Short mmCIF file of C-alpha atoms in Angstrom, two decimals:
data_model
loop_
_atom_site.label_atom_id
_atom_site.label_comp_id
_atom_site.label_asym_id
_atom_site.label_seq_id
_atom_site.Cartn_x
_atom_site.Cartn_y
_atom_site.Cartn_z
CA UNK N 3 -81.92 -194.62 -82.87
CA UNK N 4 -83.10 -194.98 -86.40
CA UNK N 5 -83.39 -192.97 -89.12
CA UNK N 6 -86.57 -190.24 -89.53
CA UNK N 7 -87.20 -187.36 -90.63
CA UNK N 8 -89.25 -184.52 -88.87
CA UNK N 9 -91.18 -181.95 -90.59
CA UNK N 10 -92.87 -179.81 -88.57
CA UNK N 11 -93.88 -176.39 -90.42
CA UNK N 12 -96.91 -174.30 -88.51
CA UNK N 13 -96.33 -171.36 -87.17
CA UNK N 14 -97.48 -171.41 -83.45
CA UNK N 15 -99.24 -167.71 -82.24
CA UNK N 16 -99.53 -168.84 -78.60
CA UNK N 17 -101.03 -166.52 -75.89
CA UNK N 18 -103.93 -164.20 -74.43
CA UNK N 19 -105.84 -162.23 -77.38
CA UNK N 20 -104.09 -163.86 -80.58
CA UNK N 21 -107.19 -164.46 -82.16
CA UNK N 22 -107.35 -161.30 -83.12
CA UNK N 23 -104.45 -161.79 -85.63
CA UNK N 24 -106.00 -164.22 -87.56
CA UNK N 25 -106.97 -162.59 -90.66
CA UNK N 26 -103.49 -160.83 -90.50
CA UNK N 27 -101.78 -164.16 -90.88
CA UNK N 28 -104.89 -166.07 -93.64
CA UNK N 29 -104.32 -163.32 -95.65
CA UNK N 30 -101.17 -165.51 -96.98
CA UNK N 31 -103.23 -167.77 -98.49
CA UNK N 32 -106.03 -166.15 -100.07
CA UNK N 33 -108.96 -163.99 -99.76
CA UNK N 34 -112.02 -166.75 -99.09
CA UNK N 35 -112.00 -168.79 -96.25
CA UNK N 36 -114.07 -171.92 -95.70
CA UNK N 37 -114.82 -171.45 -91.54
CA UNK N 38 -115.61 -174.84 -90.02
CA UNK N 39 -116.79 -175.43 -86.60
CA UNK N 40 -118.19 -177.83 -83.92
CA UNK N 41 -122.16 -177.45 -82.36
CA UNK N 42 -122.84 -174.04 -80.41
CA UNK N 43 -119.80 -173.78 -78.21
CA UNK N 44 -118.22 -171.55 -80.31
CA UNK N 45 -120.98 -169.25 -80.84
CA UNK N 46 -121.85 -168.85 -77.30
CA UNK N 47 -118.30 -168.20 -75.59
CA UNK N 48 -118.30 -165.42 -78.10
CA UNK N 49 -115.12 -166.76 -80.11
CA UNK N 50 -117.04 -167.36 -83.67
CA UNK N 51 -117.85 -163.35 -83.37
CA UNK N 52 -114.06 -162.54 -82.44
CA UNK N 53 -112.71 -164.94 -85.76
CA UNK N 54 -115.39 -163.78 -87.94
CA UNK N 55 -114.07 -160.36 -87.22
CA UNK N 56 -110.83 -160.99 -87.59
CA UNK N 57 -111.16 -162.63 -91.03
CA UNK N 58 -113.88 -159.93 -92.04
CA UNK N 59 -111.61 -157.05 -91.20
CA UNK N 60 -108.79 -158.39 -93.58
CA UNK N 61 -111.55 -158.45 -96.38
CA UNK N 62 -111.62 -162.29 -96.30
CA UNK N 63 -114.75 -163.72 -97.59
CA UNK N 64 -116.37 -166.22 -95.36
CA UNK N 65 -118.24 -169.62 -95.97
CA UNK N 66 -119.46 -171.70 -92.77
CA UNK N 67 -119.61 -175.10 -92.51
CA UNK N 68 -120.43 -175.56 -88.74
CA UNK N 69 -122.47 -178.41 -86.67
CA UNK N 70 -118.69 -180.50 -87.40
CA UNK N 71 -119.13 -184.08 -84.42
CA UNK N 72 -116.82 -184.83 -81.11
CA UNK N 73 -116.38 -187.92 -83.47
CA UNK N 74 -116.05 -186.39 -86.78
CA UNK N 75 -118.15 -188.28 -89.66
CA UNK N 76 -117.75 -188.58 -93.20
CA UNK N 77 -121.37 -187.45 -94.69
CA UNK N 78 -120.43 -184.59 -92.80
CA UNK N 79 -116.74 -184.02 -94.44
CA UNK N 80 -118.11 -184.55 -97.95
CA UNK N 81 -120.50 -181.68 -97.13
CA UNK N 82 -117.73 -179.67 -96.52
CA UNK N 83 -116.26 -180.41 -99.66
CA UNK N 84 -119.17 -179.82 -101.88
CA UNK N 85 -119.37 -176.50 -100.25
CA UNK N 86 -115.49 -176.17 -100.99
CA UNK N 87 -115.81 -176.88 -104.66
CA UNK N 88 -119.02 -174.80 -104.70
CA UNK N 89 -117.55 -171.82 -103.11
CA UNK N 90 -114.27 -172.31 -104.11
CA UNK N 91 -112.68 -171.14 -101.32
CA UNK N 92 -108.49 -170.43 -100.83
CA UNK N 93 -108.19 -172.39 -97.74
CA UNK N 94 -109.98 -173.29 -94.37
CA UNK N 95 -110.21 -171.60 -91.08
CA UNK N 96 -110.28 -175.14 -88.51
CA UNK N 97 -112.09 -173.11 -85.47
CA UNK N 98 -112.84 -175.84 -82.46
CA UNK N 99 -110.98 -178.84 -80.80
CA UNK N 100 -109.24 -182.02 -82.92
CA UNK N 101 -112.32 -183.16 -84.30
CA UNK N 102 -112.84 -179.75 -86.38
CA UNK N 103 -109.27 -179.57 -87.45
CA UNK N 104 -109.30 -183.12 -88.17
CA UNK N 105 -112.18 -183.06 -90.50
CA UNK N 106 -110.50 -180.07 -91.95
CA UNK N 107 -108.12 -182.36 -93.13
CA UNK N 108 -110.19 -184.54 -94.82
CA UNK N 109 -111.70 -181.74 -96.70
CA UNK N 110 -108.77 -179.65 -97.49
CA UNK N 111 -107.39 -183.30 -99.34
CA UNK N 112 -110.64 -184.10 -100.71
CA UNK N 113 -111.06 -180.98 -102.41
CA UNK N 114 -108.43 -182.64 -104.87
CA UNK N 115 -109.46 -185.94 -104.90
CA UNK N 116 -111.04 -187.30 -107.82
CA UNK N 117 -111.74 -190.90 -106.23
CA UNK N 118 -113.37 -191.49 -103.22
CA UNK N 119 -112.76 -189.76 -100.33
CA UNK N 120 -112.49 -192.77 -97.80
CA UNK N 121 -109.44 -194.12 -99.98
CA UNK N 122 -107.11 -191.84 -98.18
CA UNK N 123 -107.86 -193.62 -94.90
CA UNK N 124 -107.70 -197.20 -96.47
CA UNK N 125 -104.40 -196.35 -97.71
CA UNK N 126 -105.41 -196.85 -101.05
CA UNK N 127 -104.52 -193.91 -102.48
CA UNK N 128 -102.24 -190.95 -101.74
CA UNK N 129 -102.73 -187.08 -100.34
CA UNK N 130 -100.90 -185.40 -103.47
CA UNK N 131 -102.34 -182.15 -103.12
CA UNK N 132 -104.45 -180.43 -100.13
CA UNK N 133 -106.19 -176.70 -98.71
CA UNK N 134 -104.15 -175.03 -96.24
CA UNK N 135 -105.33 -175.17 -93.42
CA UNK N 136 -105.59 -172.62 -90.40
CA UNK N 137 -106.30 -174.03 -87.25
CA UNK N 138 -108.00 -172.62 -84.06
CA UNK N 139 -107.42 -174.92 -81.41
CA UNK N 140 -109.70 -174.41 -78.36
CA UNK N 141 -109.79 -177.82 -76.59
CA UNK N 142 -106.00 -178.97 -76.77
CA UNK N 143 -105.35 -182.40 -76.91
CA UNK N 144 -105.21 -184.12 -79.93
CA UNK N 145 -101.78 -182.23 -81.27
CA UNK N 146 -103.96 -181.87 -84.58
CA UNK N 147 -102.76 -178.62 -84.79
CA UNK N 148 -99.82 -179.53 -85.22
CA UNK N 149 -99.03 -182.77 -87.10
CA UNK N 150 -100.04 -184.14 -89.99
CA UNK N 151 -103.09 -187.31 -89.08
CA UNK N 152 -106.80 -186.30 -89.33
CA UNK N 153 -109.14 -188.95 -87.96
CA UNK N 154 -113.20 -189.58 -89.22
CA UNK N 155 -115.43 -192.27 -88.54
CA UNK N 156 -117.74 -193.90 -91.25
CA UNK N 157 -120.78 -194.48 -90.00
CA UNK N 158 -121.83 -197.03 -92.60
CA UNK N 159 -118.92 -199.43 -91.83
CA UNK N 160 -118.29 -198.03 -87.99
CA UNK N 161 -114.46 -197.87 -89.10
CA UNK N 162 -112.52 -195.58 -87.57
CA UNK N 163 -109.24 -194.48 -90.22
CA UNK N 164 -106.84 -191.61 -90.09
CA UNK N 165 -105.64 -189.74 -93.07
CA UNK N 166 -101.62 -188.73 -92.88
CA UNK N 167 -99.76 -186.84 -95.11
CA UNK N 168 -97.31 -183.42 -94.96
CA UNK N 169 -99.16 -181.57 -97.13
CA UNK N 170 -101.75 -181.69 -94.20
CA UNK N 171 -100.10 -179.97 -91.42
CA UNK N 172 -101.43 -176.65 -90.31
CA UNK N 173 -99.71 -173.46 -91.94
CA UNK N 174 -100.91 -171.26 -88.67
CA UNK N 175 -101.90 -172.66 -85.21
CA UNK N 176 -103.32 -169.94 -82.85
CA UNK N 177 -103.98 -171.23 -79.01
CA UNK N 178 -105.04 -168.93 -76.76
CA UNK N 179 -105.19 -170.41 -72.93
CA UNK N 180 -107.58 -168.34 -71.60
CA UNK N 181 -110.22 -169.61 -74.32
CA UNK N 182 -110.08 -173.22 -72.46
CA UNK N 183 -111.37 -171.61 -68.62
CA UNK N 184 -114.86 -172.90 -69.88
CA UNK N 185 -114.36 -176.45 -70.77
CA UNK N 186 -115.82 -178.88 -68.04
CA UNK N 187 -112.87 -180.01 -65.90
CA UNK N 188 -114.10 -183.73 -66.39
CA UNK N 189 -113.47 -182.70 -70.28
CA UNK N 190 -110.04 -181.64 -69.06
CA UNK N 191 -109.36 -184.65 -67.58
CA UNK N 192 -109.97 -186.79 -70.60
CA UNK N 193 -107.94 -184.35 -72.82
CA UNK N 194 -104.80 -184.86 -70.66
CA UNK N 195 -105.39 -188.82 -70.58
CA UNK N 196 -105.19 -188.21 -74.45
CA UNK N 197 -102.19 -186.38 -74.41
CA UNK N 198 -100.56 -188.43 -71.61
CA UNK N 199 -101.11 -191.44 -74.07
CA UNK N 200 -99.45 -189.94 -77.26
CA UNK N 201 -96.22 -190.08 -75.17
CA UNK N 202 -96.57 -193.20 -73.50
CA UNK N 203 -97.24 -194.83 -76.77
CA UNK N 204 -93.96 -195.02 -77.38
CA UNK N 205 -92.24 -195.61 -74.24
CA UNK N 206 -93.70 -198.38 -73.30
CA UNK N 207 -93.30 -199.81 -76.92
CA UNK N 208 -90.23 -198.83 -78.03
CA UNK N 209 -87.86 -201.35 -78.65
CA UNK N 210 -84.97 -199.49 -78.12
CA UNK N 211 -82.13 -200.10 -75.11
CA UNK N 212 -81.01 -196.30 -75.32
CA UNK N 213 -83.30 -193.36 -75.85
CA UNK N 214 -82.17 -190.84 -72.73
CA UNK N 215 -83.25 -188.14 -75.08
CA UNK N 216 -86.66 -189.40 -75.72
CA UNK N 217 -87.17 -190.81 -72.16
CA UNK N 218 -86.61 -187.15 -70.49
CA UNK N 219 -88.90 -185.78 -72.89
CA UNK N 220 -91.47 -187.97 -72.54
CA UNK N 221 -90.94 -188.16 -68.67
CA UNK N 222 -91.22 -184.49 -68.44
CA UNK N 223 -93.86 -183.80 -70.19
CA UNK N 224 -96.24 -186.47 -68.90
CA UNK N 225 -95.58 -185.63 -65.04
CA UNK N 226 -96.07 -181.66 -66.30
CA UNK N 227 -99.18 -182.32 -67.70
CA UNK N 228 -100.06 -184.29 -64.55
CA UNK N 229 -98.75 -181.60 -62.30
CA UNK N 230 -100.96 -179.18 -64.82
CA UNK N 231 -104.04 -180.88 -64.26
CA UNK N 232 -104.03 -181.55 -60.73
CA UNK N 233 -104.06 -177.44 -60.53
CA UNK N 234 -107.11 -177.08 -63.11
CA UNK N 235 -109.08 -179.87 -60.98
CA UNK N 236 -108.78 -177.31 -58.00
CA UNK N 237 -108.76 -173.94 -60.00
CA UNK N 238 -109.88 -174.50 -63.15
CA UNK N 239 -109.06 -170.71 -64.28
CA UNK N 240 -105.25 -170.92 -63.57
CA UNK N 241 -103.83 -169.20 -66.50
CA UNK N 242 -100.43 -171.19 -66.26
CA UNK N 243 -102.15 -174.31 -66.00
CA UNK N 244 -104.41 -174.36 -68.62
CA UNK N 245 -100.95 -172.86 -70.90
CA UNK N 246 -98.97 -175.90 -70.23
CA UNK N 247 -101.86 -178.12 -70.79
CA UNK N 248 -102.46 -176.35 -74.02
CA UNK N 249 -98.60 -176.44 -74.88
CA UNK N 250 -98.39 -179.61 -74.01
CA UNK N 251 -100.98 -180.97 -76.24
CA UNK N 252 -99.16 -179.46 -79.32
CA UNK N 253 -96.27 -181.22 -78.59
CA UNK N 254 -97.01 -184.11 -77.62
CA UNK N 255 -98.24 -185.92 -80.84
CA UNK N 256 -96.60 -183.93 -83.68
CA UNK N 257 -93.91 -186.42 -84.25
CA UNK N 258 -91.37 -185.49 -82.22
CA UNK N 259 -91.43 -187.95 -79.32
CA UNK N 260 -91.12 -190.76 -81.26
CA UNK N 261 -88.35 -189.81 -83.84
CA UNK N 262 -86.19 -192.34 -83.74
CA UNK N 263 -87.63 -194.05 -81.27
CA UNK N 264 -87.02 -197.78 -83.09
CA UNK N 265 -90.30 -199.95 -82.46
CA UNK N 266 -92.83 -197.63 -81.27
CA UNK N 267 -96.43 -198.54 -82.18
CA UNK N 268 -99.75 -197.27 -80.63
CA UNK N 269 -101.52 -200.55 -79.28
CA UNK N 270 -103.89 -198.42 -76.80
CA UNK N 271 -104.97 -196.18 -79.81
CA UNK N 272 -105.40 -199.65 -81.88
CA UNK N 273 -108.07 -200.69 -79.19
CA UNK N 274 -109.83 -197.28 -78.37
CA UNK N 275 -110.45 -196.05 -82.14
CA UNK N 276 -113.28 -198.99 -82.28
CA UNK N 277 -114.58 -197.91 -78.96
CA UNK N 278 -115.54 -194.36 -79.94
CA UNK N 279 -116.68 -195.31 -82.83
CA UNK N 280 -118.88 -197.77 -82.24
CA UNK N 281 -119.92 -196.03 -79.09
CA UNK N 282 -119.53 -192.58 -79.15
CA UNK N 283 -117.24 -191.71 -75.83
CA UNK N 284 -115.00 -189.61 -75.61
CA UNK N 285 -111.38 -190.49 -77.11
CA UNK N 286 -109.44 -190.05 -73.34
CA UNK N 287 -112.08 -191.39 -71.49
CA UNK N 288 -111.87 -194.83 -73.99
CA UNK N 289 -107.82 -194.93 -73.80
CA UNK N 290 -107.96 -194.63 -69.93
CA UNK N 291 -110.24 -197.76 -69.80
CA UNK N 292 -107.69 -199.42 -72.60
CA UNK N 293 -103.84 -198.66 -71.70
CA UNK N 294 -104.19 -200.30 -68.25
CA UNK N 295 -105.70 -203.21 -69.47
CA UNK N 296 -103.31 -203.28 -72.52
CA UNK N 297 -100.20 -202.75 -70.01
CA UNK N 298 -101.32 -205.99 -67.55
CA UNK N 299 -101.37 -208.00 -70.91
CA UNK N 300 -98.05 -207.55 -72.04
CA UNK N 301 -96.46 -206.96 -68.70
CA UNK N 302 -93.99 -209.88 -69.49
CA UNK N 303 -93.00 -208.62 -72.76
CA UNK N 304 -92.62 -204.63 -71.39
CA UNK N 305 -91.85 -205.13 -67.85
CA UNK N 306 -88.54 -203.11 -67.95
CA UNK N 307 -90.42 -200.15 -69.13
CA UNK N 308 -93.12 -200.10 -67.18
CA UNK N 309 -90.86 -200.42 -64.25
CA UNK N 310 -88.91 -197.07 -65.38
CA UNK N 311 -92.65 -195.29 -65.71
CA UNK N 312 -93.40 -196.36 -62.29
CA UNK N 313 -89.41 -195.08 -61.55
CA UNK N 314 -89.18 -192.18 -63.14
CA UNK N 315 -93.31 -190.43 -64.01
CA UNK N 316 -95.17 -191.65 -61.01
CA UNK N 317 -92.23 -191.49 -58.68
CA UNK N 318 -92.70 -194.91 -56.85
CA UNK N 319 -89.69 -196.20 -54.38
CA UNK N 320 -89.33 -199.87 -53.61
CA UNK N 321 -89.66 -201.18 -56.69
CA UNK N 322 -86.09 -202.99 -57.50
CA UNK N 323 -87.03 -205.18 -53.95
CA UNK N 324 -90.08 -206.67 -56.14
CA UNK N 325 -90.11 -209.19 -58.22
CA UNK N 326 -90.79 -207.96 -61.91
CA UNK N 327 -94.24 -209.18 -62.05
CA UNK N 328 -95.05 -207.64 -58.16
CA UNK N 329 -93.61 -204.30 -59.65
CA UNK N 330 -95.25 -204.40 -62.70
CA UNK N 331 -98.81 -205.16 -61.32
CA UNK N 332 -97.81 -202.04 -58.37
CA UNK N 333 -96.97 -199.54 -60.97
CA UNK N 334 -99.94 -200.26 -62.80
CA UNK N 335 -102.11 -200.39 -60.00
CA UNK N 336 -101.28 -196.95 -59.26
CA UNK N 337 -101.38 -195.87 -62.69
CA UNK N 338 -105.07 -196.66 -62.47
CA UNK N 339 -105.28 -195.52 -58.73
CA UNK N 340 -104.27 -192.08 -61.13
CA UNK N 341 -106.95 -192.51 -63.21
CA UNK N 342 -109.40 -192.88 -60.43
CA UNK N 343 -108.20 -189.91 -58.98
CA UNK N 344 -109.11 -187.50 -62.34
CA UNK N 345 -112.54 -189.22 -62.64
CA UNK N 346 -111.76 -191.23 -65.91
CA UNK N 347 -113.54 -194.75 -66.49
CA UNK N 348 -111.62 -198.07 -65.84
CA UNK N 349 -113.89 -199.90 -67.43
CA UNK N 350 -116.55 -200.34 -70.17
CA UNK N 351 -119.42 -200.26 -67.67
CA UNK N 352 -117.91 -196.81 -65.83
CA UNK N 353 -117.92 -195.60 -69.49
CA UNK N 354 -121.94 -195.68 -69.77
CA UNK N 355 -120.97 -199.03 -72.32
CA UNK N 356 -123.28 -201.84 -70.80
CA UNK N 357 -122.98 -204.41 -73.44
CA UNK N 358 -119.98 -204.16 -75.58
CA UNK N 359 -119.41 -206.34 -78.25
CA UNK N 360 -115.84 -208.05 -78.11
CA UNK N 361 -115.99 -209.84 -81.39
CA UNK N 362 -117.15 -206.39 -83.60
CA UNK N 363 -114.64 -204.28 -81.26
CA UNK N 364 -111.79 -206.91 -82.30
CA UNK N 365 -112.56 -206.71 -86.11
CA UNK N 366 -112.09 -203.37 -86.19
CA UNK N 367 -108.86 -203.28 -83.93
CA UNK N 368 -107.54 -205.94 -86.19
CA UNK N 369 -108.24 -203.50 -89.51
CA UNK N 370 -106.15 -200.98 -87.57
CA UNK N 371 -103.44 -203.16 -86.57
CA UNK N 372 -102.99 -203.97 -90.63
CA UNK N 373 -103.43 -200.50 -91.28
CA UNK N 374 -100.88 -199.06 -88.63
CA UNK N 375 -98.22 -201.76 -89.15
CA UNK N 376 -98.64 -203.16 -85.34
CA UNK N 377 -98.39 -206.58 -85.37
CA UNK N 378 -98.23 -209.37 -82.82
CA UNK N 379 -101.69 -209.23 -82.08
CA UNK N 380 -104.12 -212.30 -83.05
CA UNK N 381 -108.01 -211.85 -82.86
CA UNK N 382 -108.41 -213.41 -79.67
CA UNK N 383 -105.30 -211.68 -78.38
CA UNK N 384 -107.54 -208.48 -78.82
CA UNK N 385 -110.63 -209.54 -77.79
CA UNK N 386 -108.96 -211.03 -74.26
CA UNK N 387 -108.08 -207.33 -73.48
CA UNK N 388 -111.53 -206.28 -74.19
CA UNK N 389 -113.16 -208.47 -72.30
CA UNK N 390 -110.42 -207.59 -69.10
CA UNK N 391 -112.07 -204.32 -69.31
CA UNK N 392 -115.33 -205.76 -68.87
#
C-alpha cells in the first residue's frame, strides 16, 4: 500500500425531510447564498420551493443562477461568477445532480481567480482560495458531493477538464432518498454504471498484489449497488433501494477506494470524457459502451483481476478450468450480458452516436491521459478501442 492521505470533511445530513435543515446548517457561512440549479426539474418536483424556504426562513438572502447543463459548460460557469462578484454572495447553495455541484466548483474557485478560469483545469494554475459550497444532491452518482473534482466542458475547444483541489469539497451534503422516486429508471441505470465504474477504476488497474481491504470494499459495494438497482428496475419507489444507491454514490468516488491502492488510474473515464463532450450522452451510458471495450484490450495485461471480478462481483464458477484468455473473454461477456440487462448502450450506434469520429475522440483522450498521469496509451492504442465500440 502506498502512502496517501484522505481528507474528507462534509458533513453528510442523510434521510427523509432533511432539506428542511438547510438554512439551519448555511447559516455557518454567511447570510447570502448564490442558489444554482439545473433546467425545470427542480422547480416542478417542488424541491426549489422547499430550499428556498429553508434558506429564506434563516434570513439568508438568495441569488439564482439556474438553467446549469447535464454537461456543465463554461460560458455558463463564468455567468455564475459574474453574478458572484456582482452579488457578492457568502457561499453557494449546489441544488441538482453532479453537474450543478460540479459547476459550483468552478465558480466557488473562480470567484478568486484573477487569471482565467479554464487554467484550473489545464493545470496551469492552482485552487488557492474557493466559496463554500453546500450541496443538494438529488441524482446520486457522481460522489461530487463529496470529494473534491468538478468537471466542465468548453465548448469552444470540446475539452472536457476537471478542476481538483481540498478547498473544494462540500462543507454540508444533504441527500434525501425519497427525492430520487422521480428520476427515470433508465436515468437510474446510467447513474449506477457511473458509480459501479468509480470502483472498478481501480481494481482492475491497480498494480498492487495485496489490497484485501480495498478489494472487499470495492466488491461490496459494486454487487450492493447491483443488488440496489435490480430492486428500483422492478419498484422504482423502494425507499431502501434508492438509500443505498444514494449512499453508495457518496462513497464511491470521494477518495477512499483508492487510498493506497498503488497504480490505480481511470482509463474508462480517459475514453468517455471525449464522448460526452463531443456528443452530449449521458456520462454512464458513455462508460458502459467504454469499460468493456477497454477491459478486452488489455485483457493480457489485467487478466488476474478481471478473473477475481468475475470470482468475486458477478459470482461466476468454472473459471480456474479456463484458460486465462477463455475466462477473461467469459467474465467480460457477462459483464456486458449485465449491461444489456439494465438497458445501457454497448456501443456507439446503441448510444444514438452514428458517426463518431475516432481521430478527434483520440486527441482529446490523449490530452486527458497527460493531464491524469495515465500513461501507456499511444494514439492509435486509443483510437483501436474506439473503433471496437463501433
Amino acid at each position: 500500500m502506498t502512502d496517501f492521505e484522505f481528507y474528507s470533511p462534509t458533513n453528510i445530513i442523510f434521510g427523509r425531510g432533511v432539506f428542511t435543515r438547510i438554512g439551519e446548517e448555511s447559516l455557518k457561512y454567511g447570510k447570502k447564498a448564490l442558489l444554482l440549479y439545473g433546467k425545470e426539474s427542480l422547480k416542478k418536483n417542488g424541491l426549489f420551493d422547499i430550499i428556498v424556504k429553508s434558506l429564506t426562513d434563516a434570513e439568508i438572502r438568495i441569488v439564482e443562477h439556474g438553467g446549469v447543463e447535464p454537461n456543465p459548460v463554461l460560458p455558463h460557469a463564468l455567468k455564475g461568477i459574474e453574478i458572484a462578484k456582482r452579488e457578492s454572495v457568502d457561499f453557494i447553495v449546489a441544488a441538482g445532480g453532479g453537474s450543478v455541484i460540479d459547476e459550483a466548483k468552478g465558480i466557488a474557485a473562480g470567484v478568486y481567480s484573477h487569471g482565467n478560469l479554464w487554467d484550473y483545469y489545464r493545470k496551469k494554475a492552482v485552487v488557492e482560495k474557493a466559496l463554500p459550497i453546500i450541496a443538494v444532491q438529488t441524482q446520486p452518482a457522481t460522489s461530487s458531493e463529496t470529494n473534491q473534482a468538478g468537471v466542465l466542458t468548453n465548448p469552444e475547444t470540446g475539452e472536457k477538464f476537471s478542476i481538483r483541489s481540498p478547498l473544494l469539497v462540500p462543507r454540508a451534503a444533504f441527500l434525501d432518498p425519497s427525492t430520487t422516486f422521480t428520476i427515470p429508471v433508465q436515468y437510474t441505470a446510467y447513474a449506477c454504471f457511473d458509480i459501479m465504474s468509480h470502483l472498478l477504476e481501480g481494481y482492475f488497474t491497480t498494480t498492487s498484489t495485496f489490497s484485501p481491504i480495498q478489494n472487499g470494499f470495492v466488491e461490496g459495494m459494486v454487487k450492493g449497488i447491483m443488488q440496489s438497482l435490480k430492486v428500483v428496475l422492478k419498484d422504482p419507489g423502494n425507499y431502501d433501494a434508492r438509500a443505498s444507491i444514494m449512499w453508495g454514490a457518496a462513497l464511491a468516488w470521494n477518495g477512499l477506494a483508492n487510498a493506497g491502492l498503488e497504480g490505480a488510474t481511470i482509463p474508462s473515464h480517459m475514453l468517455e470524457h471525449p464522448m460526452s463532450a463531443l456528443y452530449n450522452i449521458a456520462h454512464g451510458a458513455g462508460l458502459s459502451i467504454v469499460m468493456p471495450a477497454w477491459l478486452r484490450y488489455k485483457k493480457t495485461d489485467i487478466a488476474d483481476r478481471i478473473i477475481l471480478f468475475g470470482k468475486k462481483i458477478l459470482e461466476m464458477d468454472k473459471l480456474d478450468f479456463m484458460n486465462r484468455n477463455a475466462a477473461c473473454e467469459t467474465v467480460i461477456s457477462q459483464f456486458e450480458n449485465f449491461i444489456q440487462s439494465i438497458s445501457c448502450p454497448l456501443s456507439f450506434s446503441e448510444a444514438g452516436i452514428l458517426n463518431p469520429d475516432p481521430d478527434e475522440l483520440a486527441g482529446q483522450a490523449k490530452k486527458l491521459s497527460v493531464l491524469w498521469n495515465i500513461p501507456g496509451y499511444s494514439d492509435e492504442d486509443i483510437k483501436n478501442i474506439y473503433r471496437s465500440c463501433l
